[in-house]
mmCIF file of C-alpha atoms and ligand atoms in Angstrom:
data_model
loop_
_atom_site.group_PDB
_atom_site.id
_atom_site.type_symbol
_atom_site.label_atom_id
_atom_site.label_comp_id
_atom_site.label_asym_id
_atom_site.label_seq_id
_atom_site.Cartn_x
_atom_site.Cartn_y
_atom_site.Cartn_z
ATOM 1 C CA MET A 28 4.739 -60.666 -8.823
ATOM 2 C CA ASP A 29 5.188 -56.982 -10.511
ATOM 3 C CA ILE A 30 1.740 -55.635 -10.007
ATOM 4 C CA ALA A 31 -1.340 -56.549 -8.308
ATOM 5 C CA GLY A 32 -4.613 -55.380 -8.256
ATOM 6 C CA VAL A 33 -6.574 -54.051 -5.021
ATOM 7 C CA LEU A 34 -10.373 -53.307 -5.525
ATOM 8 C CA LEU A 35 -12.134 -51.371 -2.525
ATOM 9 C CA VAL A 36 -15.386 -52.010 -2.183
ATOM 10 C CA GLY A 37 -15.174 -51.742 1.681
ATOM 11 C CA GLY A 38 -17.249 -48.414 1.816
ATOM 12 C CA GLU A 39 -20.224 -47.064 3.819
ATOM 13 C CA SER A 40 -22.293 -46.143 0.505
ATOM 14 C CA ARG A 41 -24.143 -43.948 3.150
ATOM 15 C CA ARG A 42 -24.692 -40.645 0.596
ATOM 16 C CA PHE A 43 -25.670 -43.499 -2.117
ATOM 17 C CA GLY A 44 -28.226 -44.481 0.319
ATOM 18 C CA ARG A 45 -27.331 -48.324 -0.703
ATOM 19 C CA GLN A 46 -24.126 -50.815 -1.803
ATOM 20 C CA LYS A 47 -22.765 -48.286 -4.466
ATOM 21 C CA ALA A 48 -20.906 -51.500 -5.605
ATOM 22 C CA PHE A 49 -23.940 -52.983 -7.399
ATOM 23 C CA ALA A 50 -25.446 -50.194 -8.409
ATOM 24 C CA HIS A 51 -25.891 -50.422 -12.935
ATOM 25 C CA TRP A 52 -23.973 -48.589 -14.889
ATOM 26 C CA LYS A 53 -24.283 -49.017 -18.742
ATOM 27 C CA ASP A 54 -24.545 -53.602 -18.756
ATOM 28 C CA LYS A 55 -22.629 -54.306 -15.503
ATOM 29 C CA GLU A 56 -22.250 -53.065 -12.114
ATOM 30 C CA PHE A 57 -19.950 -50.608 -10.617
ATOM 31 C CA TYR A 58 -18.033 -52.129 -9.205
ATOM 32 C CA GLN A 59 -17.272 -54.860 -12.465
ATOM 33 C CA TRP A 60 -15.736 -51.547 -14.388
ATOM 34 C CA SER A 61 -13.057 -51.447 -12.135
ATOM 35 C CA PHE A 62 -12.717 -55.091 -11.978
ATOM 36 C CA GLU A 63 -12.158 -55.529 -15.357
ATOM 37 C CA ALA A 64 -9.672 -52.704 -15.553
ATOM 38 C CA LEU A 65 -7.671 -54.468 -12.368
ATOM 39 C CA ASN A 66 -7.849 -57.631 -13.892
ATOM 40 C CA GLU A 67 -6.699 -56.817 -16.820
ATOM 41 C CA GLU A 68 -3.874 -54.766 -16.520
ATOM 42 C CA THR A 69 -2.493 -56.528 -13.310
ATOM 43 C CA GLN A 70 -1.872 -60.065 -13.194
ATOM 44 C CA ASN A 71 -4.083 -60.796 -9.702
ATOM 45 C CA THR A 72 -6.893 -58.913 -8.072
ATOM 46 C CA VAL A 73 -8.185 -59.290 -4.513
ATOM 47 C CA ILE A 74 -11.298 -57.089 -3.533
ATOM 48 C CA ILE A 75 -11.205 -56.030 0.083
ATOM 49 C CA SER A 76 -15.345 -55.769 0.509
ATOM 50 C CA HIS A 77 -17.520 -54.875 3.338
ATOM 51 C CA PRO A 78 -19.081 -57.769 5.365
ATOM 52 C CA SER A 79 -22.579 -56.588 3.782
ATOM 53 C CA ILE A 80 -21.879 -58.049 0.865
ATOM 54 C CA GLU A 81 -18.886 -60.335 1.410
ATOM 55 C CA GLU A 82 -21.194 -63.445 0.624
ATOM 56 C CA ASN A 83 -22.330 -62.206 -2.982
ATOM 57 C CA LEU A 84 -19.052 -61.365 -4.259
ATOM 58 C CA LYS A 85 -17.568 -64.341 -2.563
ATOM 59 C CA MET A 86 -20.155 -66.514 -4.808
ATOM 60 C CA MET A 87 -18.732 -64.884 -8.132
ATOM 61 C CA TYR A 88 -14.532 -64.689 -7.009
ATOM 62 C CA ASP A 89 -12.117 -66.665 -5.416
ATOM 63 C CA GLN A 90 -9.851 -63.336 -3.617
ATOM 64 C CA VAL A 91 -12.372 -61.267 -1.414
ATOM 65 C CA TYR A 92 -11.340 -60.296 2.222
ATOM 66 C CA LEU A 93 -12.127 -58.185 4.649
ATOM 67 C CA ASP A 94 -10.466 -55.678 5.617
ATOM 68 C CA ASP A 95 -7.810 -56.415 8.665
ATOM 69 C CA LEU A 96 -9.859 -56.297 11.862
ATOM 70 C CA LYS A 97 -6.781 -54.453 13.693
ATOM 71 C CA TYR A 98 -8.121 -51.650 10.754
ATOM 72 C CA ARG A 99 -12.074 -52.393 10.242
ATOM 73 C CA GLY A 100 -14.188 -49.240 9.463
ATOM 74 C CA LYS A 101 -10.985 -47.081 9.031
ATOM 75 C CA GLY A 102 -11.605 -46.568 4.966
ATOM 76 C CA PRO A 103 -9.548 -46.634 1.905
ATOM 77 C CA LEU A 104 -6.340 -46.706 3.734
ATOM 78 C CA ALA A 105 -7.134 -49.919 5.840
ATOM 79 C CA GLY A 106 -8.232 -51.189 2.062
ATOM 80 C CA LEU A 107 -4.712 -50.495 0.930
ATOM 81 C CA TYR A 108 -3.302 -52.234 3.747
ATOM 82 C CA THR A 109 -5.382 -55.160 3.505
ATOM 83 C CA GLY A 110 -4.627 -55.509 0.090
ATOM 84 C CA MET A 111 -0.888 -55.366 0.529
ATOM 85 C CA LYS A 112 -1.259 -57.856 3.195
ATOM 86 C CA LYS A 113 -3.226 -60.662 1.571
ATOM 87 C CA ILE A 114 -1.074 -60.394 -1.941
ATOM 88 C CA LYS A 115 2.837 -59.973 -2.234
ATOM 89 C CA ALA A 116 3.958 -57.797 -5.235
ATOM 90 C CA ASN A 117 6.288 -55.195 -6.306
ATOM 91 C CA TRP A 118 3.473 -52.225 -6.935
ATOM 92 C CA TYR A 119 -0.455 -52.468 -6.247
ATOM 93 C CA ALA A 120 -3.015 -50.613 -8.256
ATOM 94 C CA ILE A 121 -5.909 -49.862 -6.297
ATOM 95 C CA LEU A 122 -9.538 -48.807 -7.349
ATOM 96 C CA PRO A 123 -12.360 -47.621 -5.740
ATOM 97 C CA CYS A 124 -15.553 -49.284 -6.819
ATOM 98 C CA ASP A 125 -17.262 -46.211 -7.506
ATOM 99 C CA THR A 126 -16.079 -44.669 -10.944
ATOM 100 C CA PRO A 127 -17.563 -46.558 -13.101
ATOM 101 C CA ASN A 128 -15.659 -44.610 -16.367
ATOM 102 C CA ILE A 129 -12.941 -45.569 -15.650
ATOM 103 C CA THR A 130 -10.719 -48.007 -18.071
ATOM 104 C CA ARG A 131 -7.557 -50.325 -18.128
ATOM 105 C CA ASP A 132 -6.298 -47.682 -20.265
ATOM 106 C CA VAL A 133 -6.240 -45.243 -17.348
ATOM 107 C CA LEU A 134 -4.049 -48.249 -15.183
ATOM 108 C CA ALA A 135 -1.855 -49.124 -18.534
ATOM 109 C CA GLU A 136 -1.018 -45.176 -18.572
ATOM 110 C CA LEU A 137 -0.200 -45.053 -14.566
ATOM 111 C CA LYS A 138 1.646 -48.389 -15.234
ATOM 112 C CA GLU A 139 4.446 -46.476 -18.047
ATOM 113 C CA LEU A 140 4.589 -44.130 -15.531
ATOM 114 C CA ARG A 141 6.476 -45.643 -12.932
ATOM 115 C CA ASP A 142 9.794 -44.925 -11.694
ATOM 116 C CA GLU A 143 12.208 -45.817 -8.380
ATOM 117 C CA ARG A 144 12.746 -42.801 -7.307
ATOM 118 C CA PHE A 145 8.947 -42.831 -6.318
ATOM 119 C CA ASP A 146 6.692 -44.213 -4.398
ATOM 120 C CA ALA A 147 3.400 -43.969 -5.945
ATOM 121 C CA ILE A 148 1.732 -42.699 -9.075
ATOM 122 C CA VAL A 149 -1.444 -40.600 -8.579
ATOM 123 C CA PRO A 150 -3.145 -38.869 -11.383
ATOM 124 C CA VAL A 151 -4.204 -35.569 -11.053
ATOM 125 C CA ILE A 152 -7.519 -34.393 -12.827
ATOM 126 C CA GLU A 153 -8.960 -30.975 -13.334
ATOM 127 C CA GLY A 154 -6.563 -30.317 -10.611
ATOM 128 C CA LYS A 155 -7.765 -32.804 -7.945
ATOM 129 C CA LYS A 156 -5.736 -35.325 -6.554
ATOM 130 C CA GLN A 157 -7.017 -38.852 -7.577
ATOM 131 C CA PRO A 158 -5.737 -41.296 -4.690
ATOM 132 C CA LEU A 159 -7.537 -43.816 -5.079
ATOM 133 C CA ILE A 160 -7.022 -44.060 -8.701
ATOM 134 C CA ALA A 161 -3.177 -45.186 -8.061
ATOM 135 C CA LEU A 162 -0.346 -47.353 -8.157
ATOM 136 C CA TYR A 163 1.979 -47.389 -4.888
ATOM 137 C CA HIS A 164 5.217 -49.200 -4.092
ATOM 138 C CA LYS A 165 5.366 -52.292 -1.394
ATOM 139 C CA ARG A 166 7.851 -50.155 0.526
ATOM 140 C CA THR A 167 4.907 -47.782 1.128
ATOM 141 C CA LEU A 168 3.344 -50.238 3.692
ATOM 142 C CA PRO A 169 5.764 -49.134 6.468
ATOM 143 C CA PHE A 170 3.977 -45.362 5.792
ATOM 144 C CA ILE A 171 0.583 -46.800 5.547
ATOM 145 C CA ILE A 172 0.955 -48.569 8.417
ATOM 146 C CA GLU A 173 2.299 -45.313 10.629
ATOM 147 C CA ASN A 174 -0.552 -43.318 9.298
ATOM 148 C CA LEU A 175 -3.311 -46.166 10.421
ATOM 149 C CA GLU A 176 -1.425 -46.091 13.717
ATOM 150 C CA GLU A 177 -1.733 -42.483 14.370
ATOM 151 C CA GLY A 178 -5.195 -42.458 13.337
ATOM 152 C CA ASN A 179 -4.016 -40.636 9.765
ATOM 153 C CA LEU A 180 -7.058 -42.336 7.828
ATOM 154 C CA ARG A 181 -7.129 -39.247 5.059
ATOM 155 C CA MET A 182 -5.011 -40.783 1.824
ATOM 156 C CA SER A 183 -3.390 -37.455 1.193
ATOM 157 C CA SER A 184 -1.654 -37.652 4.539
ATOM 158 C CA LEU A 185 -0.453 -40.768 3.278
ATOM 159 C CA LEU A 186 0.620 -39.219 0.026
ATOM 160 C CA ASP A 187 2.086 -36.380 2.236
ATOM 161 C CA SER A 188 4.247 -38.930 4.278
ATOM 162 C CA ILE A 189 6.036 -40.501 0.638
ATOM 163 C CA SER A 190 7.415 -39.747 -2.731
ATOM 164 C CA VAL A 191 4.770 -38.848 -5.114
ATOM 165 C CA LEU A 192 4.704 -38.911 -8.562
ATOM 166 C CA PHE A 193 1.774 -36.090 -9.924
ATOM 167 C CA ALA A 194 0.563 -37.066 -13.105
ATOM 168 C CA ASN A 195 -0.876 -34.478 -14.817
ATOM 169 C CA ASN A 196 -1.132 -35.107 -18.534
ATOM 170 C CA LEU A 197 -3.024 -38.069 -18.903
ATOM 171 C CA LYS A 198 -4.071 -39.365 -22.136
ATOM 172 C CA SER A 199 -7.544 -40.883 -21.175
ATOM 173 C CA PRO A 200 -10.190 -38.255 -20.956
ATOM 174 C CA SER A 201 -11.357 -37.010 -17.719
ATOM 175 C CA SER A 202 -14.465 -38.547 -17.528
ATOM 176 C CA ALA A 203 -12.976 -41.426 -17.086
ATOM 177 C CA PHE A 204 -12.495 -40.680 -13.111
ATOM 178 C CA LEU A 205 -16.208 -39.758 -12.724
ATOM 179 C CA ASN A 206 -16.607 -40.241 -8.858
ATOM 180 C CA ILE A 207 -20.727 -41.134 -7.968
ATOM 181 C CA ASN A 208 -21.125 -40.163 -4.259
ATOM 182 C CA ASP A 209 -24.531 -39.893 -4.175
ATOM 183 C CA GLN A 210 -28.445 -40.415 -5.863
ATOM 184 C CA ASP A 211 -28.014 -37.210 -7.817
ATOM 185 C CA THR A 212 -24.935 -37.524 -9.724
ATOM 186 C CA TYR A 213 -25.839 -40.903 -10.110
ATOM 187 C CA GLN A 214 -29.221 -40.221 -11.760
ATOM 188 C CA LYS A 215 -27.756 -36.589 -13.626
ATOM 189 C CA CYS A 216 -24.794 -38.673 -15.311
ATOM 190 C CA ARG A 217 -27.099 -41.898 -16.185
ATOM 191 C CA SER A 218 -29.035 -40.392 -18.064
ATOM 192 C CA PHE A 219 -26.551 -38.840 -20.562
HETATM 193 N N1 GTP B 305 -11.751 -51.748 1.691
HETATM 194 C C1 GTP B 305 -12.304 -50.546 2.170
HETATM 195 N N2 GTP B 305 -12.545 -49.436 1.251
HETATM 196 C C2 GTP B 305 -13.267 -48.516 1.618
HETATM 197 C C3 GTP B 305 -13.382 -48.575 3.170
HETATM 198 N N3 GTP B 305 -13.819 -47.058 2.889
HETATM 199 C C4 GTP B 305 -14.647 -46.436 1.770
HETATM 200 N N4 GTP B 305 -13.859 -47.535 0.685
HETATM 201 C C5 GTP B 305 -13.982 -47.395 -0.542
HETATM 202 O O1 GTP B 305 -13.351 -46.809 -0.745
HETATM 203 C C6 GTP B 305 -13.958 -45.803 -2.072
HETATM 204 C C7 GTP B 305 -14.115 -45.061 -1.458
HETATM 205 O O2 GTP B 305 -15.096 -44.581 -0.804
HETATM 206 P P1 GTP B 305 -16.172 -43.368 -0.546
HETATM 207 O O3 GTP B 305 -17.016 -43.042 -1.346
HETATM 208 O O4 GTP B 305 -15.449 -42.402 0.220
HETATM 209 O O5 GTP B 305 -16.595 -43.665 0.884
HETATM 210 P P2 GTP B 305 -17.934 -44.568 1.253
HETATM 211 O O6 GTP B 305 -17.916 -45.361 2.729
HETATM 212 O O7 GTP B 305 -17.789 -45.627 -0.307
HETATM 213 O O8 GTP B 305 -19.680 -43.317 0.853
HETATM 214 P P3 GTP B 305 -19.814 -43.061 1.809
HETATM 215 O O9 GTP B 305 -20.469 -43.494 3.150
HETATM 216 O O10 GTP B 305 -20.831 -42.089 1.322
HETATM 217 O O11 GTP B 305 -18.531 -41.738 2.722
HETATM 218 C C8 GTP B 305 -15.094 -46.962 -2.564
HETATM 219 O O12 GTP B 305 -14.702 -47.814 -3.254
HETATM 220 C C9 GTP B 305 -15.580 -47.670 -1.119
HETATM 221 O O13 GTP B 305 -15.792 -48.584 -1.216
HETATM 222 C C10 GTP B 305 -12.846 -49.264 4.030
HETATM 223 O O14 GTP B 305 -12.987 -49.173 5.117
HETATM 224 N N5 GTP B 305 -12.039 -49.951 3.598
#
């Protein structure tokens, strides 16, 4: 398979106070915006879920998995690892569940930038790297494992260990990358 989608829904949502995946945004729930973008721009999408919402998601989707036991609770890197283990592809598009303005256009732009010289395509929006809205080649798997084994759980550690194309000039608006982690931001942005 050329490209697979990995939707990360395995977080604790501590700052949000309840599972943000199911928060409402326009006529959908947060995670659905990401799922649809992945579904439209990849050949197959897996959902890597938190145990507390696994059953809910399984009622709607076939490919719902928990983080591999070996790395459960270790954050998004564990989710990316699990996605790569569950589905075989050359490239993986990953998205978090808390960027409800995300569109398929963002992924389409990243796909266009794929280049075999790079292991990952990562947007930079207003100076901030976006490693959870990105593409990773399958050859990054050993580096992901190495980072997990060494306890380097930050996505930035992975980026330091692979060859990354940082995409600074995407046509998609920066609003597509809006990341909602807490109730204040949610209430403020919802009222726009
Ligand atoms: N599969 C998987 N996804 C995760 C994990 N931790 C975070 N995520 C996802 O990664 C994205 C970004 O998560 P964060 O906002 O950094 O963390 P969070 O745990 O959801 O929220 P906080 O508890 O408030 O930090 C979200 O889509 C999360 O669901 C994990 O351990 N496994």
